[in-house]
Amino acid sequence: MKVSTLSLVGAALIGLSQAAVADTKIGFVNSDRVMREAAPAVRAQQRLEKEFEKRDQELQRMARDLKAMQEDFERDGATMSESDRRNKERALNDLNRDFQRKQREFREDLNQRRNEELASVLDKANRSVKDIAEKENYDIIFQEAVYANPRIDITDKVIKALSDAK
């Protein structure tokens, strides 16, 4: 008799929990897609490209100069005098060191600025997600998932909200 009472209580709890789950509204946001497609993210990427364009071109020019200098050295090095070869090698090493230093500084500056821009976009996206959740009575919205049914995907709504907010 005790076992059957427990079974009835267990069955009632399972039925109750299924009813609670049925009333739960779940959403999913593909944050990678938001960061690629939302208007603020696109504008941030364009700002970064414009801001770092000149430095990138300068690095590309230095790389071409370094390559040409290396090719000249390899071609003419055997016929040069010892002092000319040492001077050319020293100049090549100096240019290479300068190039690597500028390249490292460029990457560090670009990464720092990208992180600043993306943090701003992420903050706006999170506010949009929260607004949508409150307006549409979502209980929980996930941003990371192995799989999400397209039926619960609200990524398009978030992208639209970010584009409308400007």
C-alpha atoms as a PDB file:
ATOM      1  CA  MET A   1       0.000   0.000   0.000  1.00  0.00           C
ATOM      2  CA  LYS A   2       2.889   2.317   0.806  1.00  0.00           C
ATOM      3  CA  VAL A   3       4.461   1.703  -2.619  1.00  0.00           C
ATOM      4  CA  SER A   4       1.270   2.506  -4.509  1.00  0.00           C
ATOM      5  CA  THR A   5       0.852   5.780  -2.575  1.00  0.00           C
ATOM      6  CA  LEU A   6       4.410   6.769  -3.492  1.00  0.00           C
ATOM      7  CA  SER A   7       3.745   5.841  -7.106  1.00  0.00           C
ATOM      8  CA  LEU A   8       0.665   8.064  -7.196  1.00  0.00           C
ATOM      9  CA  VAL A   9       2.566  10.981  -5.618  1.00  0.00           C
ATOM     10  CA  GLY A  10       5.444  10.457  -8.071  1.00  0.00           C
ATOM     11  CA  ALA A  11       3.093  10.349 -11.041  1.00  0.00           C
ATOM     12  CA  ALA A  12       1.377  13.531  -9.839  1.00  0.00           C
ATOM     13  CA  LEU A  13       4.734  15.317  -9.515  1.00  0.00           C
ATOM     14  CA  ILE A  14       5.786  14.209 -12.994  1.00  0.00           C
ATOM     15  CA  GLY A  15       2.502  15.467 -14.431  1.00  0.00           C
ATOM     16  CA  LEU A  16       2.916  18.732 -12.536  1.00  0.00           C
ATOM     17  CA  SER A  17       6.479  19.232 -13.778  1.00  0.00           C
ATOM     18  CA  GLN A  18       5.429  18.526 -17.373  1.00  0.00           C
ATOM     19  CA  ALA A  19       2.726  21.181 -17.075  1.00  0.00           C
ATOM     20  CA  ALA A  20       5.298  23.655 -15.738  1.00  0.00           C
ATOM     21  CA  VAL A  21       7.655  22.872 -18.613  1.00  0.00           C
ATOM     22  CA  ALA A  22       4.830  23.305 -21.124  1.00  0.00           C
ATOM     23  CA  ASP A  23       4.282  26.857 -19.827  1.00  0.00           C
ATOM     24  CA  THR A  24       7.979  27.720 -20.047  1.00  0.00           C
ATOM     25  CA  LYS A  25       8.932  29.936 -22.976  1.00  0.00           C
ATOM     26  CA  ILE A  26      12.468  29.349 -24.213  1.00  0.00           C
ATOM     27  CA  GLY A  27      14.449  31.283 -26.796  1.00  0.00           C
ATOM     28  CA  PHE A  28      17.838  31.041 -28.450  1.00  0.00           C
ATOM     29  CA  VAL A  29      20.125  33.714 -29.908  1.00  0.00           C
ATOM     30  CA  ASN A  30      23.017  32.899 -32.216  1.00  0.00           C
ATOM     31  CA  SER A  31      25.480  35.466 -30.873  1.00  0.00           C
ATOM     32  CA  ASP A  32      28.047  34.771 -33.617  1.00  0.00           C
ATOM     33  CA  ARG A  33      25.481  35.640 -36.253  1.00  0.00           C
ATOM     34  CA  VAL A  34      24.451  38.767 -34.361  1.00  0.00           C
ATOM     35  CA  MET A  35      28.099  39.875 -34.196  1.00  0.00           C
ATOM     36  CA  ARG A  36      28.463  39.334 -37.964  1.00  0.00           C
ATOM     37  CA  GLU A  37      25.158  40.657 -39.297  1.00  0.00           C
ATOM     38  CA  ALA A  38      23.770  43.285 -36.921  1.00  0.00           C
ATOM     39  CA  ALA A  39      24.117  46.875 -38.106  1.00  0.00           C
ATOM     40  CA  PRO A  40      26.167  48.051 -35.087  1.00  0.00           C
ATOM     41  CA  ALA A  41      28.596  45.148 -35.599  1.00  0.00           C
ATOM     42  CA  VAL A  42      28.953  45.926 -39.314  1.00  0.00           C
ATOM     43  CA  ARG A  43      29.553  49.618 -38.548  1.00  0.00           C
ATOM     44  CA  ALA A  44      32.134  48.701 -35.903  1.00  0.00           C
ATOM     45  CA  GLN A  45      33.977  46.494 -38.407  1.00  0.00           C
ATOM     46  CA  GLN A  46      33.957  49.311 -40.973  1.00  0.00           C
ATOM     47  CA  ARG A  47      35.329  51.764 -38.378  1.00  0.00           C
ATOM     48  CA  LEU A  48      38.133  49.359 -37.537  1.00  0.00           C
ATOM     49  CA  GLU A  49      39.020  48.824 -41.190  1.00  0.00           C
ATOM     50  CA  LYS A  50      39.125  52.563 -41.816  1.00  0.00           C
ATOM     51  CA  GLU A  51      41.101  53.261 -38.636  1.00  0.00           C
ATOM     52  CA  PHE A  52      43.780  50.652 -39.368  1.00  0.00           C
ATOM     53  CA  GLU A  53      43.871  50.888 -43.167  1.00  0.00           C
ATOM     54  CA  LYS A  54      46.946  53.157 -43.401  1.00  0.00           C
ATOM     55  CA  ARG A  55      48.981  51.099 -40.944  1.00  0.00           C
ATOM     56  CA  ASP A  56      48.031  47.906 -42.779  1.00  0.00           C
ATOM     57  CA  GLN A  57      49.139  49.402 -46.098  1.00  0.00           C
ATOM     58  CA  GLU A  58      52.418  50.518 -44.514  1.00  0.00           C
ATOM     59  CA  LEU A  59      53.030  46.985 -43.226  1.00  0.00           C
ATOM     60  CA  GLN A  60      52.290  45.546 -46.660  1.00  0.00           C
ATOM     61  CA  ARG A  61      54.764  47.996 -48.224  1.00  0.00           C
ATOM     62  CA  MET A  62      57.413  47.042 -45.645  1.00  0.00           C
ATOM     63  CA  ALA A  63      56.818  43.344 -46.352  1.00  0.00           C
ATOM     64  CA  ARG A  64      57.308  43.911 -50.090  1.00  0.00           C
ATOM     65  CA  ASP A  65      60.503  45.922 -49.435  1.00  0.00           C
ATOM     66  CA  LEU A  66      61.806  43.246 -47.095  1.00  0.00           C
ATOM     67  CA  LYS A  67      61.089  40.489 -49.613  1.00  0.00           C
ATOM     68  CA  ALA A  68      62.772  42.427 -52.439  1.00  0.00           C
ATOM     69  CA  MET A  69      65.797  43.155 -50.250  1.00  0.00           C
ATOM     70  CA  GLN A  70      66.029  39.471 -49.258  1.00  0.00           C
ATOM     71  CA  GLU A  71      65.833  38.376 -52.903  1.00  0.00           C
ATOM     72  CA  ASP A  72      68.545  40.892 -53.885  1.00  0.00           C
ATOM     73  CA  PHE A  73      70.753  39.683 -51.059  1.00  0.00           C
ATOM     74  CA  GLU A  74      70.303  36.027 -52.011  1.00  0.00           C
ATOM     75  CA  ARG A  75      70.979  36.778 -55.678  1.00  0.00           C
ATOM     76  CA  ASP A  76      73.938  39.152 -55.244  1.00  0.00           C
ATOM     77  CA  GLY A  77      75.340  38.017 -51.875  1.00  0.00           C
ATOM     78  CA  ALA A  78      77.864  35.599 -53.329  1.00  0.00           C
ATOM     79  CA  THR A  79      79.444  38.271 -55.553  1.00  0.00           C
ATOM     80  CA  MET A  80      79.577  41.029 -52.909  1.00  0.00           C
ATOM     81  CA  SER A  81      82.627  41.933 -50.950  1.00  0.00           C
ATOM     82  CA  GLU A  82      82.677  40.754 -47.338  1.00  0.00           C
ATOM     83  CA  SER A  83      82.009  44.252 -45.925  1.00  0.00           C
ATOM     84  CA  ASP A  84      79.174  44.946 -48.420  1.00  0.00           C
ATOM     85  CA  ARG A  85      77.585  41.599 -47.615  1.00  0.00           C
ATOM     86  CA  ARG A  86      77.808  42.288 -43.866  1.00  0.00           C
ATOM     87  CA  ASN A  87      76.302  45.779 -44.309  1.00  0.00           C
ATOM     88  CA  LYS A  88      73.500  44.445 -46.507  1.00  0.00           C
ATOM     89  CA  GLU A  89      72.828  41.626 -44.047  1.00  0.00           C
ATOM     90  CA  ARG A  90      72.753  44.076 -41.131  1.00  0.00           C
ATOM     91  CA  ALA A  91      70.339  46.366 -43.018  1.00  0.00           C
ATOM     92  CA  LEU A  92      68.166  43.362 -43.850  1.00  0.00           C
ATOM     93  CA  ASN A  93      68.105  42.240 -40.211  1.00  0.00           C
ATOM     94  CA  ASP A  94      67.292  45.778 -39.023  1.00  0.00           C
ATOM     95  CA  LEU A  95      64.407  46.082 -41.494  1.00  0.00           C
ATOM     96  CA  ASN A  96      63.130  42.631 -40.534  1.00  0.00           C
ATOM     97  CA  ARG A  97      63.245  43.459 -36.811  1.00  0.00           C
ATOM     98  CA  ASP A  98      61.474  46.790 -37.415  1.00  0.00           C
ATOM     99  CA  PHE A  99      58.839  45.053 -39.539  1.00  0.00           C
ATOM    100  CA  GLN A 100      58.169  42.402 -36.893  1.00  0.00           C
ATOM    101  CA  ARG A 101      57.918  45.036 -34.150  1.00  0.00           C
ATOM    102  CA  LYS A 102      55.458  47.146 -36.165  1.00  0.00           C
ATOM    103  CA  GLN A 103      53.459  44.063 -37.105  1.00  0.00           C
ATOM    104  CA  ARG A 104      53.201  43.009 -33.441  1.00  0.00           C
ATOM    105  CA  GLU A 105      52.148  46.525 -32.374  1.00  0.00           C
ATOM    106  CA  PHE A 106      49.576  46.596 -35.176  1.00  0.00           C
ATOM    107  CA  ARG A 107      48.057  43.271 -34.072  1.00  0.00           C
ATOM    108  CA  GLU A 108      47.970  44.350 -30.420  1.00  0.00           C
ATOM    109  CA  ASP A 109      46.341  47.692 -31.229  1.00  0.00           C
ATOM    110  CA  LEU A 110      43.855  46.081 -33.612  1.00  0.00           C
ATOM    111  CA  ASN A 111      42.904  43.412 -31.076  1.00  0.00           C
ATOM    112  CA  GLN A 112      42.444  45.991 -28.334  1.00  0.00           C
ATOM    113  CA  ARG A 113      40.231  48.194 -30.523  1.00  0.00           C
ATOM    114  CA  ARG A 114      38.271  45.173 -31.812  1.00  0.00           C
ATOM    115  CA  ASN A 115      37.620  44.072 -28.230  1.00  0.00           C
ATOM    116  CA  GLU A 116      36.410  47.581 -27.334  1.00  0.00           C
ATOM    117  CA  GLU A 117      34.084  47.728 -30.335  1.00  0.00           C
ATOM    118  CA  LEU A 118      32.762  44.206 -29.815  1.00  0.00           C
ATOM    119  CA  ALA A 119      32.123  44.866 -26.125  1.00  0.00           C
ATOM    120  CA  SER A 120      29.963  47.825 -27.091  1.00  0.00           C
ATOM    121  CA  VAL A 121      28.035  45.778 -29.669  1.00  0.00           C
ATOM    122  CA  LEU A 122      27.653  42.883 -27.218  1.00  0.00           C
ATOM    123  CA  ASP A 123      26.265  45.248 -24.583  1.00  0.00           C
ATOM    124  CA  LYS A 124      23.686  46.583 -27.063  1.00  0.00           C
ATOM    125  CA  ALA A 125      22.803  43.047 -28.162  1.00  0.00           C
ATOM    126  CA  ASN A 126      22.314  41.888 -24.569  1.00  0.00           C
ATOM    127  CA  ARG A 127      20.030  44.865 -23.901  1.00  0.00           C
ATOM    128  CA  SER A 128      18.014  43.988 -27.012  1.00  0.00           C
ATOM    129  CA  VAL A 129      17.737  40.354 -25.942  1.00  0.00           C
ATOM    130  CA  LYS A 130      16.574  41.422 -22.494  1.00  0.00           C
ATOM    131  CA  ASP A 131      13.989  43.816 -23.995  1.00  0.00           C
ATOM    132  CA  ILE A 132      12.643  41.095 -26.289  1.00  0.00           C
ATOM    133  CA  ALA A 133      12.547  38.621 -23.386  1.00  0.00           C
ATOM    134  CA  GLU A 134      10.567  41.035 -21.221  1.00  0.00           C
ATOM    135  CA  LYS A 135       8.151  42.135 -23.967  1.00  0.00           C
ATOM    136  CA  GLU A 136       7.445  38.609 -25.192  1.00  0.00           C
ATOM    137  CA  ASN A 137       7.485  36.909 -21.764  1.00  0.00           C
ATOM    138  CA  TYR A 138      10.408  34.553 -22.295  1.00  0.00           C
ATOM    139  CA  ASP A 139      11.487  32.585 -19.236  1.00  0.00           C
ATOM    140  CA  ILE A 140      15.002  31.964 -20.511  1.00  0.00           C
ATOM    141  CA  ILE A 141      17.044  32.790 -23.601  1.00  0.00           C
ATOM    142  CA  PHE A 142      20.201  30.858 -24.373  1.00  0.00           C
ATOM    143  CA  GLN A 143      23.155  32.261 -26.290  1.00  0.00           C
ATOM    144  CA  GLU A 144      25.185  29.053 -26.491  1.00  0.00           C
ATOM    145  CA  ALA A 145      23.776  25.684 -27.470  1.00  0.00           C
ATOM    146  CA  VAL A 146      24.877  22.595 -29.321  1.00  0.00           C
ATOM    147  CA  TYR A 147      21.511  22.540 -31.065  1.00  0.00           C
ATOM    148  CA  ALA A 148      18.516  24.852 -31.047  1.00  0.00           C
ATOM    149  CA  ASN A 149      15.285  24.271 -32.903  1.00  0.00           C
ATOM    150  CA  PRO A 150      14.682  27.103 -35.394  1.00  0.00           C
ATOM    151  CA  ARG A 151      11.244  27.505 -33.805  1.00  0.00           C
ATOM    152  CA  ILE A 152      12.849  29.064 -30.687  1.00  0.00           C
ATOM    153  CA  ASP A 153      15.569  31.035 -32.544  1.00  0.00           C
ATOM    154  CA  ILE A 154      15.047  34.788 -31.995  1.00  0.00           C
ATOM    155  CA  THR A 155      18.307  35.870 -33.662  1.00  0.00           C
ATOM    156  CA  ASP A 156      16.467  37.665 -36.490  1.00  0.00           C
ATOM    157  CA  LYS A 157      14.434  39.652 -33.941  1.00  0.00           C
ATOM    158  CA  VAL A 158      17.622  40.711 -32.132  1.00  0.00           C
ATOM    159  CA  ILE A 159      19.340  41.739 -35.389  1.00  0.00           C
ATOM    160  CA  LYS A 160      16.260  43.734 -36.398  1.00  0.00           C
ATOM    161  CA  ALA A 161      16.048  45.394 -32.971  1.00  0.00           C
ATOM    162  CA  LEU A 162      19.729  46.393 -33.162  1.00  0.00           C
ATOM    163  CA  SER A 163      19.292  47.732 -36.705  1.00  0.00           C
ATOM    164  CA  ASP A 164      16.217  49.717 -35.698  1.00  0.00           C
ATOM    165  CA  ALA A 165      17.945  51.176 -32.614  1.00  0.00           C
ATOM    166  CA  LYS A 166      20.875  52.596 -34.591  1.00  0.00           C
END
